[in-house]
Short mmCIF file of C-alpha atoms and ligand atoms in Angstrom, two decimals:
data_model
loop_
_atom_site.label_atom_id
_atom_site.label_comp_id
_atom_site.label_asym_id
_atom_site.label_seq_id
_atom_site.Cartn_x
_atom_site.Cartn_y
_atom_site.Cartn_z
CA UNK J 1440 117.39 215.09 -37.52
CA UNK J 1441 119.57 218.12 -37.83
CA UNK J 1442 116.98 220.00 -39.90
CA UNK J 1443 114.52 219.26 -37.72
CA UNK J 1444 116.70 221.10 -34.69
CA UNK J 1445 117.33 223.75 -36.91
CA UNK J 1446 113.57 224.49 -37.11
CA UNK J 1447 113.09 224.14 -33.59
CA UNK J 1448 116.27 226.76 -33.07
CA UNK J 1449 114.68 229.21 -35.52
CA UNK J 1450 111.18 228.72 -33.99
CA UNK J 1451 112.54 229.59 -30.37
CA UNK J 1452 114.37 232.74 -31.73
CA UNK J 1453 110.99 233.98 -33.14
CA UNK J 1454 109.18 233.67 -30.01
CA UNK J 1455 111.13 236.77 -28.89
CA UNK J 1456 109.76 238.97 -31.48
CA UNK J 1457 110.73 242.87 -31.30
CA UNK J 1458 106.96 243.84 -30.83
CA UNK J 1459 107.22 242.30 -27.21
CA UNK J 1460 106.16 239.70 -25.31
CA UNK J 1461 104.02 237.12 -26.82
CA UNK J 1462 101.28 235.14 -24.80
CA UNK J 1463 100.92 231.41 -25.01
CA UNK J 1464 97.64 230.21 -26.57
CA UNK J 1465 97.98 226.72 -24.94
CA UNK J 1466 99.05 226.03 -21.57
CA UNK J 1467 100.36 222.81 -20.32
CA UNK J 1468 100.43 221.57 -16.70
CA UNK J 1469 103.51 220.31 -14.97
CA UNK J 1470 102.45 217.85 -12.47
CA UNK J 1471 103.76 216.34 -9.23
CA UNK J 1472 105.83 213.30 -9.81
CA UNK J 1473 103.96 211.87 -6.91
CA UNK J 1474 100.87 211.96 -8.50
CA UNK J 1475 101.61 209.81 -11.70
CA UNK J 1476 100.43 206.65 -11.92
CA UNK J 1477 102.25 203.24 -13.15
CA UNK J 1478 100.98 204.02 -16.64
CA UNK J 1479 101.78 207.44 -16.57
CA UNK J 1480 105.31 206.22 -15.85
CA UNK J 1481 105.32 203.59 -18.56
CA UNK J 1482 104.36 206.80 -21.14
CA UNK J 1483 107.29 208.54 -19.90
CA UNK J 1484 109.71 205.68 -20.36
CA UNK J 1485 108.28 204.99 -24.08
CA UNK J 1486 108.88 208.90 -24.49
CA UNK J 1487 112.74 208.74 -22.92
CA UNK J 1488 113.55 205.57 -24.60
CA UNK J 1489 112.60 207.44 -28.02
CA UNK J 1490 115.05 210.01 -27.29
CA UNK J 1491 117.62 207.70 -26.02
CA UNK J 1492 117.56 205.95 -29.32
CA UNK J 1493 118.07 209.37 -31.11
CA UNK J 1494 121.10 210.25 -28.77
CA UNK J 1495 119.30 213.33 -27.46
CA UNK J 1496 120.47 212.34 -23.97
CA UNK J 1497 124.17 213.12 -24.73
CA UNK J 1498 123.30 216.10 -26.37
CA UNK J 1499 121.73 217.88 -23.46
CA UNK J 1500 124.14 216.40 -21.02
CA UNK J 1501 127.30 217.69 -23.38
CA UNK J 1502 125.56 221.37 -23.13
CA UNK J 1503 125.41 221.34 -19.47
CA UNK J 1504 128.74 220.46 -19.28
CA UNK J 1505 129.73 222.96 -21.52
CA UNK J 1506 128.09 225.70 -19.88
CA UNK J 1507 128.33 224.43 -16.46
CA UNK J 1508 130.41 227.29 -14.91
CA UNK J 1509 128.29 229.80 -16.28
CA UNK J 1510 125.09 228.65 -14.86
CA UNK J 1511 126.21 227.77 -11.08
CA UNK J 1512 127.10 229.97 -8.95
CA UNK J 1513 125.67 232.68 -11.13
CA UNK J 1514 122.44 234.57 -11.78
CA UNK J 1515 121.96 232.84 -14.77
CA UNK J 1516 121.09 229.46 -12.90
CA UNK J 1517 117.25 229.86 -12.84
CA UNK J 1518 116.73 231.31 -16.31
CA UNK J 1519 119.11 229.10 -17.78
CA UNK J 1520 117.68 225.61 -16.19
CA UNK J 1521 114.08 226.81 -16.79
CA UNK J 1522 114.75 227.28 -20.69
CA UNK J 1523 116.70 224.22 -20.75
CA UNK J 1524 114.10 222.12 -19.01
CA UNK J 1525 111.62 223.58 -21.43
CA UNK J 1526 113.53 222.69 -24.47
CA UNK J 1527 114.07 218.81 -23.58
CA UNK J 1528 110.23 219.17 -22.67
CA UNK J 1529 109.68 220.57 -26.35
CA UNK J 1530 111.42 217.49 -27.65
CA UNK J 1531 109.67 214.95 -25.85
CA UNK J 1532 106.29 216.64 -27.04
CA UNK J 1533 107.38 215.94 -30.67
CA UNK J 1534 106.81 212.13 -29.42
CA UNK J 1535 103.87 212.75 -27.24
CA UNK J 1536 102.22 215.98 -27.58
CA UNK J 1537 100.73 215.51 -24.13
CA UNK J 1538 104.12 215.16 -22.36
CA UNK J 1539 105.10 217.41 -19.60
CA UNK J 1540 108.27 217.03 -17.40
CA UNK J 1541 106.85 215.85 -13.80
CA UNK J 1542 108.34 218.00 -11.09
CA UNK J 1543 109.81 216.15 -7.80
CA UNK J 1544 109.04 217.86 -4.77
CA UNK J 1545 111.95 216.53 -2.82
CA UNK J 1546 111.05 217.77 0.19
CA UNK J 1547 108.24 215.24 0.81
CA UNK J 1548 110.92 212.61 0.97
CA UNK J 1549 113.60 214.37 2.74
CA UNK J 1550 113.80 212.40 5.99
CA UNK J 1551 114.69 208.83 4.03
CA UNK J 1552 114.95 209.67 0.64
CA UNK J 1553 115.90 206.12 -0.44
CA UNK J 1554 111.98 205.33 0.35
CA UNK J 1555 110.37 207.84 -2.05
CA UNK J 1556 107.99 206.10 -4.38
CA UNK J 1557 109.79 208.19 -7.18
CA UNK J 1558 112.86 206.21 -6.53
CA UNK J 1559 110.77 202.88 -7.13
CA UNK J 1560 111.22 200.02 -9.71
CA UNK J 1561 108.44 201.27 -11.85
CA UNK J 1562 109.66 204.97 -11.65
CA UNK J 1563 113.22 206.20 -11.64
CA UNK J 1564 114.64 202.90 -10.13
CA UNK J 1565 116.83 202.63 -6.82
CA UNK J 1566 120.79 202.67 -6.39
CA UNK J 1567 123.03 201.48 -8.96
CA UNK J 1568 124.42 197.71 -8.52
CA UNK J 1569 127.79 196.38 -8.96
CA UNK J 1570 131.51 197.72 -8.70
CA UNK J 1571 130.60 200.37 -11.39
CA UNK J 1572 127.13 201.30 -9.67
CA UNK J 1573 125.20 200.65 -13.20
CA UNK J 1574 121.49 201.40 -12.67
CA UNK J 1575 119.50 198.26 -13.06
CA UNK J 1576 116.34 199.39 -12.42
CA UNK J 1577 113.59 201.78 -13.36
CA UNK J 1578 112.65 203.62 -16.72
CA UNK J 1579 116.51 204.07 -17.44
CA UNK J 1580 117.43 200.72 -16.01
CA UNK J 1581 120.52 199.42 -18.08
CA UNK J 1582 121.10 202.31 -20.21
CA UNK J 1583 124.19 203.01 -21.92
CA UNK J 1584 125.18 206.64 -22.30
CA UNK J 1585 127.48 208.47 -24.68
CA UNK J 1586 128.66 211.55 -22.76
CA UNK J 1587 131.24 212.32 -21.71
CA UNK J 1588 132.37 208.39 -22.79
CA UNK J 1589 130.44 205.33 -23.16
CA UNK J 1590 129.34 204.21 -19.99
CA UNK J 1591 126.45 202.78 -18.02
CA UNK J 1592 124.12 204.96 -16.45
CA UNK J 1593 125.32 205.31 -12.63
CA UNK J 1594 123.51 206.03 -9.40
CA UNK J 1595 125.54 206.06 -5.95
CA UNK J 1596 123.00 206.90 -2.96
CA UNK J 1597 125.10 209.20 -0.60
CA UNK J 1598 124.45 207.23 2.62
CA UNK J 1599 125.98 203.71 1.88
CA UNK J 1600 124.23 200.72 2.57
CA UNK J 1601 121.48 201.87 0.12
CA UNK J 1602 120.51 205.08 1.76
CA UNK J 1603 120.25 208.43 1.08
CA UNK J 1604 121.26 211.18 3.52
CA UNK J 1605 118.59 213.36 4.54
CA UNK J 1606 117.87 216.46 1.92
CA UNK J 1607 115.94 219.63 2.99
CA UNK J 1608 112.63 220.05 4.93
CA UNK J 1609 109.98 222.19 3.16
CA UNK J 1610 109.66 224.73 5.97
CA UNK J 1611 113.42 225.73 4.96
CA UNK J 1612 112.13 226.30 1.49
CA UNK J 1613 109.16 228.18 2.86
CA UNK J 1614 111.41 230.37 4.97
CA UNK J 1615 113.62 231.23 1.77
CA UNK J 1616 110.71 232.04 -0.24
CA UNK J 1617 109.51 234.49 2.29
CA UNK J 1618 112.77 236.19 3.62
CA UNK J 1619 114.78 236.39 0.58
CA UNK J 1620 114.04 239.50 -0.88
CA UNK J 1621 117.15 239.68 -3.27
CA UNK J 1622 117.18 236.98 -5.99
CA UNK J 1623 120.79 236.72 -5.57
CA UNK J 1624 120.31 235.74 -2.06
CA UNK J 1625 117.64 233.20 -2.72
CA UNK J 1626 119.54 231.72 -5.77
CA UNK J 1627 122.54 231.02 -3.15
CA UNK J 1628 120.23 229.39 -0.58
CA UNK J 1629 118.90 227.23 -3.03
CA UNK J 1630 121.91 226.06 -4.96
CA UNK J 1631 123.47 225.15 -1.19
CA UNK J 1632 120.42 223.55 0.08
CA UNK J 1633 117.79 221.55 -2.07
CA UNK J 1634 119.57 221.73 -5.31
CA UNK J 1635 122.88 220.39 -4.19
CA UNK J 1636 121.42 217.95 -1.61
CA UNK J 1637 119.20 216.31 -4.04
CA UNK J 1638 121.64 215.91 -6.96
CA UNK J 1639 124.72 214.69 -4.31
CA UNK J 1640 122.10 212.43 -2.49
CA UNK J 1641 121.72 210.42 -5.84
CA UNK J 1642 125.01 210.33 -6.78
CA UNK J 1643 126.57 208.59 -10.01
CA UNK J 1644 125.90 210.75 -13.00
CA UNK J 1645 123.29 212.80 -10.83
CA UNK J 1646 126.06 213.92 -8.87
CA UNK J 1647 128.20 215.29 -12.08
CA UNK J 1648 128.46 217.96 -14.52
CA UNK J 1649 126.81 215.95 -16.82
CA UNK J 1650 123.67 215.14 -14.43
CA UNK J 1651 121.19 215.39 -17.47
CA UNK J 1652 121.96 211.82 -18.27
CA UNK J 1653 119.60 211.01 -15.27
CA UNK J 1654 115.95 212.03 -16.18
CA UNK J 1655 115.85 212.70 -12.62
CA UNK J 1656 117.69 216.11 -13.24
CA UNK J 1657 114.48 217.49 -15.45
CA UNK J 1658 112.22 216.57 -12.34
CA UNK J 1659 114.48 218.19 -9.82
CA UNK J 1660 114.88 221.26 -11.87
CA UNK J 1661 111.16 221.71 -12.82
CA UNK J 1662 110.84 221.80 -8.85
CA UNK J 1663 113.66 224.19 -8.64
CA UNK J 1664 111.65 226.56 -11.22
CA UNK J 1665 108.63 225.81 -9.37
CA UNK J 1666 110.32 227.42 -6.57
CA UNK J 1667 111.79 230.20 -7.96
CA UNK J 1668 108.05 231.12 -9.56
CA UNK J 1669 106.81 230.94 -6.21
CA UNK J 1670 109.30 233.37 -4.99
CA UNK J 1671 108.73 235.62 -7.95
CA UNK J 1672 105.33 235.74 -7.11
CA UNK J 1673 105.93 237.85 -4.12
CA UNK J 1674 105.12 241.47 -4.28
CA UNK J 1675 107.97 243.59 -6.30
CA UNK J 1676 110.01 240.24 -7.52
CA UNK J 1677 108.53 239.16 -10.85
CA UNK J 1678 111.35 240.86 -12.85
CA UNK J 1679 114.01 240.73 -10.26
CA UNK J 1680 117.43 239.88 -11.67
CA UNK J 1681 120.71 240.29 -10.12
CA UNK J 1682 123.89 238.87 -8.78
CA UNK J 1683 126.70 237.61 -10.68
CA UNK J 1684 125.95 237.96 -14.29
CA UNK J 1685 127.82 237.11 -17.79
CA UNK J 1686 129.13 240.33 -17.81
CA UNK J 1687 129.33 242.00 -14.34
CA UNK J 1688 126.12 242.64 -12.44
CA UNK J 1689 123.50 240.24 -14.06
CA UNK J 1690 120.90 242.26 -16.21
CA UNK J 1691 117.90 241.10 -17.79
CA UNK J 1692 119.28 241.95 -21.44
CA UNK J 1693 122.09 239.17 -20.80
CA UNK J 1694 121.93 236.30 -22.97
CA UNK J 1695 120.91 233.03 -21.57
CA UNK J 1696 123.89 230.72 -21.84
CA UNK J 1697 123.95 228.04 -24.65
CA UNK J 1698 125.99 225.67 -26.66
CA UNK J 1699 126.12 224.53 -30.06
CA UNK J 1700 124.43 221.82 -29.44
CA UNK J 1701 121.34 223.06 -27.22
CA UNK J 1702 121.04 226.42 -28.55
CA UNK J 1703 118.17 229.24 -27.79
CA UNK J 1704 118.82 231.64 -30.56
CA UNK J 1705 120.61 234.41 -28.13
CA UNK J 1706 117.52 234.55 -25.90
CA UNK J 1707 117.78 236.89 -23.23
CA UNK J 1708 117.10 236.24 -19.74
CA UNK J 1709 114.21 239.26 -19.78
CA UNK J 1710 112.02 236.92 -21.88
CA UNK J 1711 111.86 234.00 -19.71
CA UNK J 1712 110.71 235.78 -16.63
CA UNK J 1713 107.06 235.30 -16.92
CA UNK J 1714 105.38 231.66 -17.31
CA UNK J 1715 102.49 232.17 -19.92
CA UNK J 1716 104.47 234.21 -22.22
CA UNK J 1717 107.25 233.77 -25.11
CA UNK J 1718 106.86 230.39 -25.19
CA UNK J 1719 107.21 229.43 -21.33
CA UNK J 1720 103.60 227.73 -21.95
CA UNK J 1721 103.11 225.86 -19.04
CA UNK J 1722 102.34 226.16 -15.11
CA UNK J 1723 102.78 223.91 -12.09
CA UNK J 1724 99.53 222.16 -10.42
CA UNK J 1725 100.82 223.70 -7.17
CA UNK J 1726 102.07 227.00 -7.67
CA UNK J 1727 100.62 230.27 -8.77
CA UNK J 1728 99.12 230.40 -12.18
CA UNK J 1729 100.35 232.81 -14.61
CA UNK J 1730 99.01 236.09 -15.04
CA UNK J 1731 96.28 236.90 -17.74
CA UNK J 1732 98.26 239.81 -19.27
CA UNK J 1733 101.97 240.71 -19.24
CA UNK J 1734 102.65 242.54 -16.14
CA UNK J 1735 104.60 246.00 -16.30
CA UNK J 1736 108.25 245.67 -15.52
CA UNK J 1737 108.12 248.43 -12.87
CA UNK J 1738 104.71 247.30 -11.53
CA UNK J 1739 104.61 245.82 -7.86
CA UNK J 1740 101.39 243.62 -9.09
CA UNK J 1741 102.21 240.20 -9.01
CA UNK J 1742 99.47 239.86 -11.63
CA UNK J 1743 96.22 238.73 -11.62
CA UNK J 1744 96.10 234.76 -11.58
CA UNK J 1745 93.41 233.64 -14.48
CA UNK J 1746 92.90 230.28 -12.93
CA UNK J 1747 93.89 230.44 -9.47
CA UNK J 1748 91.44 228.37 -7.25
CA UNK J 1749 90.25 229.90 -4.20
CA UNK J 1750 92.76 230.16 -1.90
CA UNK J 1751 92.58 231.07 1.85
CA UNK J 1752 96.23 231.60 1.75
CA UNK J 1753 97.84 234.66 -0.33
CA UNK J 1754 100.45 233.60 -2.71
CA UNK J 1755 103.37 235.23 -0.68
CA UNK J 1756 102.49 232.95 1.97
CA UNK J 1757 102.08 229.60 0.21
CA UNK J 1758 104.14 226.95 1.35
CA UNK J 1759 106.91 225.53 -0.86
CA UNK J 1760 105.60 221.71 -0.65
CA UNK J 1761 102.80 220.55 -2.99
CA UNK J 1762 101.58 218.44 0.21
CA UNK J 1763 98.09 220.15 0.70
CA UNK J 1764 98.97 221.50 4.05
CA UNK J 1765 100.33 224.94 3.80
CA UNK J 1766 97.48 226.28 5.86
CA UNK J 1767 98.70 223.92 8.68
CA UNK J 1768 102.10 224.75 8.25
CA UNK J 1769 101.70 228.49 8.76
CA UNK J 1770 99.02 228.04 11.45
CA UNK J 1771 101.62 226.13 13.58
CA UNK J 1772 104.51 228.42 12.66
CA UNK J 1773 102.22 231.20 13.87
CA UNK J 1774 101.89 229.76 17.01
CA UNK J 1775 105.53 228.64 17.73
CA UNK J 1776 106.73 232.57 16.84
CA UNK J 1777 105.34 233.07 20.09
CA UNK J 1778 107.52 230.68 21.68
CA UNK J 1779 110.75 231.33 19.79
CA UNK J 1780 111.45 234.86 19.04
CA UNK J 1781 114.10 233.95 16.60
CA UNK J 1782 111.75 232.23 14.13
CA UNK J 1783 110.46 235.61 13.48
CA UNK J 1784 113.41 236.31 10.85
CA UNK J 1785 112.96 233.28 9.15
CA UNK J 1786 109.19 233.86 8.55
CA UNK J 1787 108.77 237.52 8.41
CA UNK J 1788 105.43 237.12 6.54
CA UNK J 1789 103.70 234.87 9.04
CA UNK J 1790 104.79 237.24 11.74
CA UNK J 1791 103.33 240.14 9.96
CA UNK J 1792 100.08 238.19 9.69
CA UNK J 1793 96.68 239.37 10.64
CA UNK J 1794 95.63 236.37 12.43
CA UNK J 1795 91.93 237.25 12.17
CA UNK J 1796 91.94 237.64 8.27
CA UNK J 1797 93.49 234.36 7.82
CA UNK J 1798 91.05 232.60 10.15
CA UNK J 1799 93.96 231.72 12.22
CA UNK J 1800 93.02 231.96 15.65
CA UNK J 1801 95.81 233.90 17.69
CA UNK J 1802 97.68 231.88 20.17
CA UNK J 1803 97.09 233.18 23.42
CA UNK J 1804 99.78 231.56 26.31
CA UNK J 1805 97.64 229.61 28.44
CA UNK J 1806 94.68 228.72 26.20
CA UNK J 1807 96.16 226.13 24.42
CA UNK J 1808 95.89 222.66 25.77
CA UNK J 1809 93.69 220.24 24.27
CA UNK J 1810 91.42 222.33 22.57
CA UNK J 1811 92.00 226.09 21.77
CA UNK J 1812 88.90 228.30 22.18
CA UNK J 1813 87.66 230.31 19.45
CA UNK J 1814 86.68 227.72 16.99
CA UNK J 1815 90.53 227.04 16.11
CA UNK J 1816 91.33 223.99 14.52
CA UNK J 1817 94.66 223.66 15.53
CA UNK J 1818 95.13 220.17 17.64
CA UNK J 1819 98.60 219.37 19.21
CA UNK J 1820 98.94 216.11 17.89
CA UNK J 1821 100.35 213.48 20.20
CA UNK J 1822 103.27 212.55 18.31
CA UNK J 1823 105.77 214.98 17.20
CA UNK J 1824 106.73 214.87 13.80
CA UNK J 1825 110.17 216.28 14.47
CA UNK J 1826 112.38 217.70 11.62
CA UNK J 1827 115.73 216.31 10.94
CA UNK J 1828 118.55 217.91 10.19
CA UNK J 1829 119.90 218.04 6.42
CA UNK J 1830 123.01 216.40 5.19
CA UNK J 1831 126.03 218.78 4.90
CA UNK J 1832 127.15 219.54 1.57
CA UNK J 1833 129.65 217.00 -0.09
CA UNK J 1834 133.17 218.76 -0.13
CA UNK J 1835 133.84 217.68 -3.71
CA UNK J 1836 130.56 219.16 -4.88
CA UNK J 1837 131.50 222.71 -3.41
CA UNK J 1838 134.84 222.09 -4.95
CA UNK J 1839 133.44 221.29 -8.31
CA UNK J 1840 130.95 224.48 -8.32
CA UNK J 1841 133.99 226.63 -6.93
CA UNK J 1842 131.76 227.82 -4.07
CA UNK J 1843 133.05 229.61 -1.33
CA UNK J 1844 133.02 226.83 1.57
CA UNK J 1845 132.41 229.60 4.44
CA UNK J 1846 129.16 230.47 2.38
CA UNK J 1847 127.87 227.11 2.09
CA UNK J 1848 128.76 226.44 5.81
CA UNK J 1849 126.61 229.60 6.96
CA UNK J 1850 123.55 228.63 4.72
CA UNK J 1851 123.94 225.49 6.60
CA UNK J 1852 124.40 226.56 10.07
CA UNK J 1853 121.10 228.99 9.28
CA UNK J 1854 119.14 225.92 8.31
CA UNK J 1855 120.33 223.95 11.34
CA UNK J 1856 119.39 226.87 13.56
CA UNK J 1857 116.06 226.83 11.93
CA UNK J 1858 115.28 223.23 12.52
CA UNK J 1859 116.64 224.00 16.15
CA UNK J 1860 114.01 226.73 16.64
CA UNK J 1861 110.99 224.85 15.33
CA UNK J 1862 112.24 221.69 17.40
CA UNK J 1863 112.30 223.66 20.67
CA UNK J 1864 108.93 224.73 20.08
CA UNK J 1865 105.49 223.01 19.81
CA UNK J 1866 105.59 223.08 16.10
CA UNK J 1867 104.90 219.76 14.11
CA UNK J 1868 106.06 219.68 10.84
CA UNK J 1869 102.66 218.39 8.47
CA UNK J 1870 104.98 216.95 6.16
C1 LIG Z 1072 119.05 194.90 -16.21
O1 LIG Z 1072 119.84 193.90 -16.36
C2 LIG Z 1072 119.71 193.31 -15.27
C3 LIG Z 1072 120.55 192.10 -15.56
O2 LIG Z 1072 120.57 191.45 -16.90
C4 LIG Z 1072 118.27 192.45 -15.10
O3 LIG Z 1072 118.41 191.61 -14.01
C5 LIG Z 1072 117.43 193.64 -14.98
O4 LIG Z 1072 115.75 193.50 -15.05
C6 LIG Z 1072 117.32 194.74 -16.17
N1 LIG Z 1072 116.46 196.05 -16.05
C7 LIG Z 1072 115.67 196.55 -16.72
C8 LIG Z 1072 114.82 197.66 -16.10
O5 LIG Z 1072 115.67 195.99 -17.67
C1 LIG Z 1073 114.58 217.49 18.60
O1 LIG Z 1073 113.90 217.48 19.63
C2 LIG Z 1073 113.99 216.12 20.23
C3 LIG Z 1073 113.48 216.03 21.62
O2 LIG Z 1073 112.37 216.84 21.80
C4 LIG Z 1073 115.00 215.13 20.02
O3 LIG Z 1073 115.08 213.95 20.24
C5 LIG Z 1073 115.62 215.44 18.57
O4 LIG Z 1073 116.91 214.61 18.43
C6 LIG Z 1073 115.49 216.88 18.25
N1 LIG Z 1073 116.04 216.76 17.05
C7 LIG Z 1073 116.97 217.56 16.50
C8 LIG Z 1073 117.28 217.68 14.90
O5 LIG Z 1073 117.28 218.41 17.16
C1 LIG Z 1074 116.92 223.75 21.71
O1 LIG Z 1074 116.91 222.89 23.05
C2 LIG Z 1074 118.16 222.42 23.69
C3 LIG Z 1074 117.81 221.52 24.55
O2 LIG Z 1074 117.07 221.96 25.27
C4 LIG Z 1074 119.30 223.44 23.51
O3 LIG Z 1074 120.53 222.66 23.94
C5 LIG Z 1074 119.33 224.33 22.32
O4 LIG Z 1074 120.26 225.29 22.85
C6 LIG Z 1074 118.10 224.91 22.04
N1 LIG Z 1074 118.47 225.58 20.79
C7 LIG Z 1074 117.44 226.73 20.53
C8 LIG Z 1074 118.02 227.27 18.84
O5 LIG Z 1074 117.01 227.24 21.03
CU1 LIG Z 1075 122.43 222.52 -13.85
#
C-alpha cells in the first residue's frame, strides 16, 4: 500500500510540469447525488467499504484535521478542498475505474433536510442512534473509525427529534455567484452559509475537524467545488485568487496545504484553477463544461465550452441549483425587481438583463393578472412556495473556525433580508 501511495504522489507531482498546463485526455462527470439509483448507491458502498478496510478514511480525516486552520477562513478553502476531493476520488477509481464522487446540491433539501432522499437508508442513512449517536443506517451504517480515536461514526441532527434545522436556499447561492466580484467575499459567504449549515445540520463526525470520516463530506465539498466553478465562469474570474493566503495576501503560487498522510507534492494553487487541466479531469453535470483550451491568465474570456448544451441562459446567470428551473428563477426574480428595488443589489446581473434577448417578457405593471400578454409563460402559481429563513450558524462552529462573529452575523442578516424582499414580492421559489 505504501508503495502504491508513493506512486500516486509522484504521478500527481508530475502533472504540474514545467512546460505548462497539461490537458486531460479523459474527462469524468460528477453527477448529482439526487440522480443516483439504488444500484449506484450499492456500488458506492462497495467502493467505500474497500477503502474502509484499507484504513483510508482515517488517513483523509487525519489530514483534514492537520491542515484545518489553514484551509478554513482562508483563501485555500476552495483549492484545498478541490484537490482533496480529487485525491479521494482517484483512490476510489483504483477500485472502480468509473467511480466519481456524486455532488449533493443541498439547496434542493433546504426546507426540511431530514426528509432528503440522500439521507434515506439506501443512501447516506439518517440520524445517529443511542446515547452515542452511532450511525446505524445507510452505506456507512455501524462503521467504526480510527481517527481521532476508535469510535463509531456519529450523526447528531441539529434540530432535535430527528430533524435538521433549515439549510440555505438556492436563491442565496445564485445571488452570491452573481454579486460577489471578489473571490475572498464569495469564499466567506459560502463558508458562512451553505458550507457551515450543512456540516452543522448533520452533526456528529460531520460537524468536526475530522468530518471526512463521513462520506457526506466528499459529496458536500464536490457541491461547494461546483459552486466555485460556477462563480469562476463569470467574466474575469477564472484565475481570481485573493484574500488571506498562507503568506500574507493569497497568490496563485501558494502551495496547497498538505500533510504527510495526504500529500499533493507541493502543488501550486494556480494549477488547480481550471477544470480539464493538470489532473482536474472532471466536470459537473450541471455546471459549465471545461474550456477546450487553456484560457489566458489575463483574458476575460471564460473559455469556449466544448460540450455545453445549447443554453437559453448565459453561464453568468445560471442558477446554483441543479433543478432544471434556472429560467424560471431568473424570470421570476426579474419581475420581482420591479416590486422590491432592494433586490437589485442581490441580483445585479438579472437587473442588467435585456429582457427581449432572453425570451423574457418585461414586466409591465398592470399587465400581470392571470395571463401575461406577449407570450410570456409566467403564471403566478396559486400556492406560494415561500422561502424559509436558514438556521443561525452554531456558536461552537464559529469558535472552532476562529471566525469573527460579527461577520458571520452580517452574512446571516443579509440572507434574511434577501428572503424578506423575495417573500414580500410576488416571487415564488421554483425550488
Ligand atoms: C447496524 O446494527 C444494528 C444493530 O445491530 C442493526 O439493526 C442494523 O441493521 C445495522 N445496520 C446496518 C446498515 O448494517
Ligand atoms: C413570508 O410571508 C408570509 C405571508 O405572506 C408569511 O406567512 C411567512 O412567514 C413569510 N416568511 C418569512 C420567512 O418571512
Ligand atoms: C416585508 O413585509 C413585512 C410585513 O408586511 C414587513 O414588516 C417587512 O418590513 C417587510 N420587509 C421588507 C424587507 O420589505
Ligand atoms: Cu473542510
